[in-house]
Amino acid sequence: MTSPPTLRSPALPGTTADPAAVTGRIREHIVTLCASPEGGHLGGSMSLVEILTALYFNVLRIDPNDPAAPDRDILVLSKGHGGLALYSTLCEAGFFPAQRLAEYARPGSDFMAHPHPGIPGIEMPSGSLGHGLALGVGYAVAARLDRSDRRCFVVMGDGELQEGSVWEAAAVAASHRLGGLTAVIDRNRLQITGETESVSRLEPLAERWRAFGWRVTEVDGHDVKALTGALSAPDPHRPTMVIAHTVKGKGVPAVEGQARSHYARLGERQRQRLLTSLRAAARRRL
């Protein structure tokens, strides 16, 4: 097994990185991106913020200065409509300067609604829901064949669990005892057409994954410390599923927990109002 010492998370537990400050800046970036002429996926990006913060600042073995390092950990954002959260997190983690976010939705730009591998730190294009877990299985098998201790993470939305391909990949991962594979479900209970349980029931979700042979942990998806603990302790003999209970639109009280937050095209006044609200909330936490 290889374990190169140069690959480290941008900020490890015990450093001076303030999770609340990081998540606040990420949410401000998302709001600004949603105020572009094209708008963006607001609700599902906001619910991802703490999940991605825990991964990129506390868990993933990565080097922003060398995004293609051979033994880096791998992250696939299966719910590609959360791309704005991923761009914003990569920016805060040092993969590219904040000025590049202004390229979003411009003609010819790699910064588009769904992730594009032309952007440093993004492994695969995604957005066609239900395929990310199978990609993660492939990466985990490749790591095993390479005798690498690389870990592979897949961040999924709960709506995409209605795709049969997810459960095919789940069965394969358990059958091959892929301990290097960890998946996270952004369990905000909403999809574009409404509540997941009214569209196609998923519960009892934890028991379903356990029945497939996965180790399952449930956490508050807006608690960076709890997420870090759950994501940092894989089972070497079976894949791990972390069900992160979140709120769609988290940080924007007017649309929190509402399906209508799925996509937004914010005006300048709305942008300023939301930024003011986010900053006021941050001051109250001090």
Tab-separated table of N, CA and C in Angstrom, residues 14 48 218:
chain	number	residue	atom	x	y	z
A	14	GLY	N	-7.826	20.363	14.017
A	14	GLY	CA	-6.890	20.934	14.965
A	14	GLY	C	-6.170	22.161	14.436
A	48	LEU	N	-25.545	21.071	0.492
A	48	LEU	CA	-24.290	20.321	0.389
A	48	LEU	C	-23.123	20.959	1.116
A	218	GLU	N	-25.767	7.569	10.235
A	218	GLU	CA	-26.627	8.728	9.997
A	218	GLU	C	-26.139	9.899	10.847
